[in-house]
């Protein structure tokens, strides 16, 4: 049997991943810090929070501070439910 070893760029066998939750205004500072150290990460966004309060990022801020810097965006869903059995009221 032939083995196939998956590797990261430059033959690296291990990687560190960073992810941040919910798309709060604090993510602007995080994106600046991460950029300074030439790191990558994923920002998880709750779609119901977009443009919804002063606490969360706007669509324009997500574009400017996350997407334009090459970071990945993932979606938690509208309400960041812990499982499919909870009800949001």
Backbone as a chain_set.jsonl record, in Angstrom:
{"seq": "XXXXXXXXXXXXXXXXXXXXXXXXXXXXXXXXXXXXXXXXXXXXXXXXXXXXXXXXXXXXXXXXXXXXXXXXXXXXXXXXXXXXXXXXX", "coords": {"N": [[0.842, -1.181, 0.0], [0.557, 2.168, -0.872], [1.508, 5.143, 0.699], [0.104, 8.371, 1.132], [0.99, 11.526, 1.925], [-0.42, 14.373, 3.12], [0.464, 17.745, 2.819], [1.232, 21.053, 3.966], [1.831, 24.325, 2.489], [5.179, 24.663, 1.241], [6.016, 22.193, 2.147], [5.413, 21.824, 4.822], [4.297, 20.089, 7.736], [2.559, 20.668, 9.743], [0.155, 23.044, 11.001], [-1.098, 26.18, 12.21], [-4.24, 27.399, 13.056], [-6.365, 30.213, 13.093], [-9.333, 31.592, 14.359], [-12.065, 33.811, 14.603], [-14.929, 34.916, 16.361], [-18.231, 36.037, 15.555], [-18.088, 38.692, 14.484], [-17.582, 41.273, 15.696], [-16.878, 44.752, 16.509], [-14.35, 44.702, 17.619], [-12.895, 43.046, 16.007], [-11.701, 44.547, 14.041], [-9.372, 45.641, 15.146], [-8.084, 43.216, 15.658], [-7.674, 42.282, 13.026], [-5.789, 44.128, 12.14], [-3.595, 43.548, 13.824], [-3.067, 40.875, 13.145], [-2.428, 41.163, 10.446], [-0.094, 42.656, 10.65], [1.666, 40.732, 11.561], [1.749, 39.016, 9.469], [-0.089, 36.856, 9.247], [-2.789, 34.486, 8.771], [-6.365, 34.091, 8.951], [-9.723, 33.095, 9.92], [-12.751, 34.799, 9.947], [-15.702, 34.564, 11.634], [-19.019, 35.251, 11.015], [-22.151, 36.458, 12.2], [-25.043, 36.53, 10.497], [-27.4, 37.931, 11.153], [-26.528, 40.037, 12.653], [-25.331, 41.884, 11.036], [-24.892, 45.22, 10.188], [-26.547, 45.899, 12.274], [-26.179, 46.916, 14.831], [-24.19, 49.047, 16.994], [-22.22, 47.472, 18.004], [-21.462, 45.439, 16.264], [-19.758, 44.578, 13.176], [-20.145, 46.398, 10.121], [-21.281, 45.768, 6.75], [-19.583, 47.135, 5.018], [-17.329, 47.514, 6.664], [-16.531, 44.859, 7.023], [-15.78, 44.243, 4.425], [-13.631, 46.081, 4.085], [-11.788, 45.69, 6.302], [-11.485, 42.953, 6.548], [-12.078, 41.218, 4.213], [-10.693, 42.652, 2.146], [-8.114, 42.429, 3.085], [-7.516, 39.865, 2.617], [-8.503, 37.827, 4.233], [-10.444, 35.006, 5.321], [-13.986, 34.599, 5.337], [-16.505, 33.193, 7.259], [-19.761, 31.854, 7.921], [-21.811, 31.961, 10.716], [-24.435, 31.525, 10.698], [-27.702, 32.929, 11.168], [-28.249, 33.33, 13.902], [-26.282, 32.134, 15.512], [-26.652, 29.586, 16.744], [-26.268, 27.018, 19.186], [-26.987, 24.412, 18.757], [-29.255, 22.59, 16.589], [-31.637, 22.458, 17.963], [-32.41, 24.541, 19.573], [-34.509, 27.355, 20.171], [-34.937, 30.551, 18.832], [-36.004, 33.512, 20.173]], "CA": [[0.0, 0.0, 0.0], [1.315, 3.403, -0.964], [1.01, 6.203, 1.566], [0.064, 9.726, 0.586], [1.02, 12.467, 3.03], [-0.847, 15.727, 2.789], [1.358, 18.755, 3.392], [0.917, 22.456, 3.785], [2.839, 24.944, 1.615], [6.604, 24.478, 1.547], [6.242, 20.884, 2.75], [5.141, 21.82, 6.269], [3.37, 19.032, 8.138], [1.651, 21.184, 10.773], [-0.28, 24.428, 10.807], [-1.905, 26.802, 13.257], [-5.346, 28.148, 12.48], [-6.991, 31.198, 13.965], [-10.674, 31.995, 13.956], [-12.682, 34.774, 15.509], [-16.377, 34.763, 16.313], [-19.366, 36.946, 15.645], [-17.992, 39.931, 13.719], [-17.71, 42.481, 16.503], [-15.969, 45.85, 16.162], [-13.005, 44.339, 18.059], [-12.218, 42.332, 14.921], [-10.907, 45.513, 13.275], [-8.044, 45.651, 15.776], [-7.487, 41.901, 15.425], [-7.195, 42.186, 11.644], [-4.562, 44.919, 12.067], [-2.526, 42.793, 14.498], [-2.768, 39.69, 12.345], [-1.746, 41.638, 9.238], [1.257, 43.072, 11.046], [2.481, 39.527, 11.742], [1.629, 38.23, 8.242], [-0.811, 35.624, 9.548], [-4.1, 34.345, 8.148], [-7.389, 33.59, 9.869], [-11.108, 33.099, 9.484], [-13.674, 35.576, 10.767], [-17.049, 34.011, 11.591], [-19.986, 36.348, 11.095], [-23.576, 36.152, 12.366], [-25.684, 37.378, 9.483], [-28.429, 38.801, 11.721], [-25.892, 41.172, 13.311], [-24.806, 42.83, 10.046], [-25.505, 46.559, 10.175], [-27.662, 45.841, 13.208], [-25.914, 47.654, 16.06], [-22.86, 49.641, 17.077], [-21.302, 46.437, 18.495], [-21.066, 44.525, 15.194], [-19.236, 45.142, 11.941], [-21.038, 46.638, 8.987], [-20.828, 45.109, 5.529], [-18.444, 47.907, 4.521], [-16.169, 47.219, 7.507], [-16.109, 43.492, 6.702], [-15.045, 44.337, 3.156], [-12.388, 46.857, 4.24], [-10.844, 45.188, 7.303], [-11.349, 41.492, 6.515], [-11.96, 40.687, 2.85], [-9.639, 43.339, 1.395], [-6.82, 41.982, 3.6], [-7.322, 38.479, 2.21], [-8.955, 36.87, 5.23], [-11.626, 34.214, 4.998], [-15.196, 34.851, 6.114], [-17.423, 32.068, 7.391], [-21.042, 32.308, 8.459], [-22.346, 31.202, 11.844], [-25.888, 31.503, 10.585], [-28.294, 34.189, 11.612], [-28.333, 33.505, 15.353], [-25.198, 31.445, 16.214], [-27.239, 28.558, 17.588], [-25.36, 25.96, 19.634], [-27.435, 23.218, 18.036], [-30.479, 22.823, 15.84], [-32.831, 22.273, 18.784], [-32.749, 25.748, 20.297], [-35.393, 28.31, 19.506], [-34.589, 31.954, 19.017], [-37.219, 34.306, 20.357]], "C": [[0.881, 1.237, 0.0], [0.674, 4.464, -0.072], [1.073, 7.542, 0.845], [-0.01, 10.683, 1.769], [0.627, 13.85, 2.543], [0.078, 16.714, 3.503], [0.808, 20.153, 3.129], [1.977, 23.065, 2.87], [4.256, 24.781, 2.15], [6.88, 23.186, 2.295], [5.991, 20.8, 4.244], [4.114, 20.749, 6.604], [2.358, 19.498, 9.176], [1.309, 22.636, 10.478], [-1.059, 24.892, 12.033], [-3.027, 27.552, 12.556], [-5.926, 29.08, 13.538], [-8.39, 31.468, 13.445], [-11.264, 32.881, 15.035], [-14.183, 34.775, 15.276], [-17.148, 36.072, 16.304], [-19.244, 38.288, 14.951], [-18.217, 41.192, 14.531], [-16.686, 43.526, 16.062], [-14.536, 45.551, 16.586], [-12.214, 43.627, 16.96], [-11.397, 43.272, 14.037], [-9.485, 45.551, 13.832], [-7.333, 44.318, 15.556], [-6.931, 41.795, 14.01], [-5.915, 43.002, 11.451], [-3.377, 44.172, 12.675], [-2.094, 41.598, 13.659], [-2.021, 40.078, 11.07], [-0.301, 42.016, 9.526], [2.188, 41.875, 11.144], [2.357, 38.558, 10.57], [0.991, 36.856, 8.48], [-2.151, 35.632, 8.81], [-5.096, 33.837, 9.183], [-8.755, 33.622, 9.2], [-11.927, 33.925, 10.464], [-15.073, 35.01, 10.558], [-18.056, 35.112, 11.885], [-21.392, 35.797, 11.337], [-24.345, 37.094, 11.448], [-26.748, 38.307, 10.058], [-27.838, 40.05, 12.379], [-25.388, 42.219, 12.317], [-25.599, 44.126, 10.058], [-26.619, 46.699, 11.204], [-27.415, 46.594, 14.516], [-24.516, 48.247, 16.0], [-21.809, 48.627, 17.515], [-20.715, 45.597, 17.356], [-20.57, 45.267, 13.964], [-20.334, 45.381, 10.916], [-20.493, 45.86, 7.787], [-19.586, 45.82, 4.984], [-17.185, 47.629, 5.345], [-15.646, 45.806, 7.258], [-15.309, 43.501, 5.403], [-13.678, 44.98, 3.359], [-11.367, 46.178, 5.141], [-10.638, 43.675, 7.265], [-11.122, 41.01, 5.081], [-10.821, 41.337, 2.062], [-8.236, 42.958, 1.868], [-6.576, 40.501, 3.311], [-7.753, 37.438, 3.22], [-10.224, 36.165, 4.762], [-12.785, 34.63, 5.898], [-16.042, 33.589, 6.092], [-18.687, 32.589, 8.062], [-21.493, 31.375, 9.567], [-23.837, 30.939, 11.687], [-26.419, 32.81, 11.124], [-28.144, 34.4, 13.112], [-27.302, 32.739, 16.159], [-25.738, 30.404, 17.192], [-26.206, 27.508, 17.964], [-25.723, 24.629, 19.004], [-28.775, 23.508, 17.374], [-31.746, 22.756, 16.664], [-33.256, 23.531, 19.521], [-33.68, 26.635, 19.476], [-34.927, 29.726, 19.822], [-35.873, 32.733, 19.11], [-36.929, 35.777, 20.255]], "O": [[1.832, 1.338, 0.775], [-0.542, 4.657, -0.087], [1.98, 7.801, 0.054], [-0.974, 10.65, 2.533], [1.269, 14.419, 1.66], [0.424, 16.517, 4.668], [0.034, 20.384, 2.2], [2.934, 22.38, 2.509], [4.485, 24.764, 3.359], [7.879, 23.09, 3.008], [6.328, 19.795, 4.869], [3.17, 20.528, 5.846], [1.393, 18.787, 9.456], [2.053, 23.353, 9.809], [-1.603, 24.085, 12.786], [-2.792, 28.259, 11.576], [-5.963, 28.755, 14.725], [-8.607, 31.561, 12.237], [-10.991, 32.713, 16.224], [-14.65, 34.652, 14.144], [-16.776, 37.056, 16.943], [-20.252, 38.984, 14.837], [-18.956, 42.081, 14.111], [-15.745, 43.216, 15.332], [-13.596, 46.079, 15.991], [-10.983, 43.615, 16.994], [-10.481, 42.819, 13.351], [-8.514, 45.501, 13.077], [-6.129, 44.286, 15.299], [-5.834, 41.273, 13.815], [-5.045, 42.605, 10.675], [-2.285, 44.165, 12.107], [-0.901, 41.345, 13.487], [-1.084, 39.391, 10.665], [0.599, 41.728, 8.737], [3.376, 41.989, 10.841], [2.803, 37.413, 10.658], [1.468, 35.838, 7.981], [-2.583, 36.662, 8.294], [-4.707, 33.223, 10.176], [-8.917, 34.106, 8.08], [-11.801, 33.762, 11.678], [-15.573, 34.98, 9.433], [-17.949, 35.816, 12.889], [-21.777, 34.787, 10.747], [-24.296, 38.313, 11.612], [-26.98, 39.379, 9.499], [-28.56, 41.014, 12.637], [-25.052, 43.333, 12.719], [-26.825, 44.122, 9.95], [-27.527, 47.514, 11.038], [-28.369, 46.881, 15.24], [-23.754, 47.981, 15.07], [-20.614, 48.903, 17.404], [-19.595, 45.098, 17.469], [-20.914, 46.427, 13.738], [-21.323, 44.651, 10.861], [-19.37, 45.357, 7.821], [-18.643, 45.166, 4.539], [-16.093, 47.52, 4.787], [-14.435, 45.585, 7.282], [-14.277, 42.839, 5.3], [-12.675, 44.474, 2.856], [-10.192, 46.096, 4.783], [-9.707, 43.167, 7.89], [-10.069, 40.448, 4.78], [-10.065, 40.642, 1.383], [-7.268, 43.144, 1.13], [-5.552, 39.947, 3.711], [-7.401, 36.267, 3.078], [-10.967, 36.672, 3.922], [-12.591, 34.968, 7.065], [-16.265, 32.994, 5.037], [-18.673, 33.645, 8.696], [-21.553, 30.159, 9.388], [-24.425, 30.2, 12.476], [-25.649, 33.696, 11.495], [-27.933, 35.528, 13.556], [-27.416, 32.683, 17.383], [-25.313, 30.357, 18.346], [-25.359, 27.149, 17.146], [-24.846, 23.805, 18.747], [-29.357, 24.571, 17.588], [-32.833, 22.974, 16.13], [-34.367, 23.582, 20.048], [-33.632, 26.649, 18.246], [-34.569, 30.036, 20.958], [-36.736, 32.634, 18.238], [-37.839, 36.596, 20.386]]}, "num_chains": 1, "name": "protein.A"}
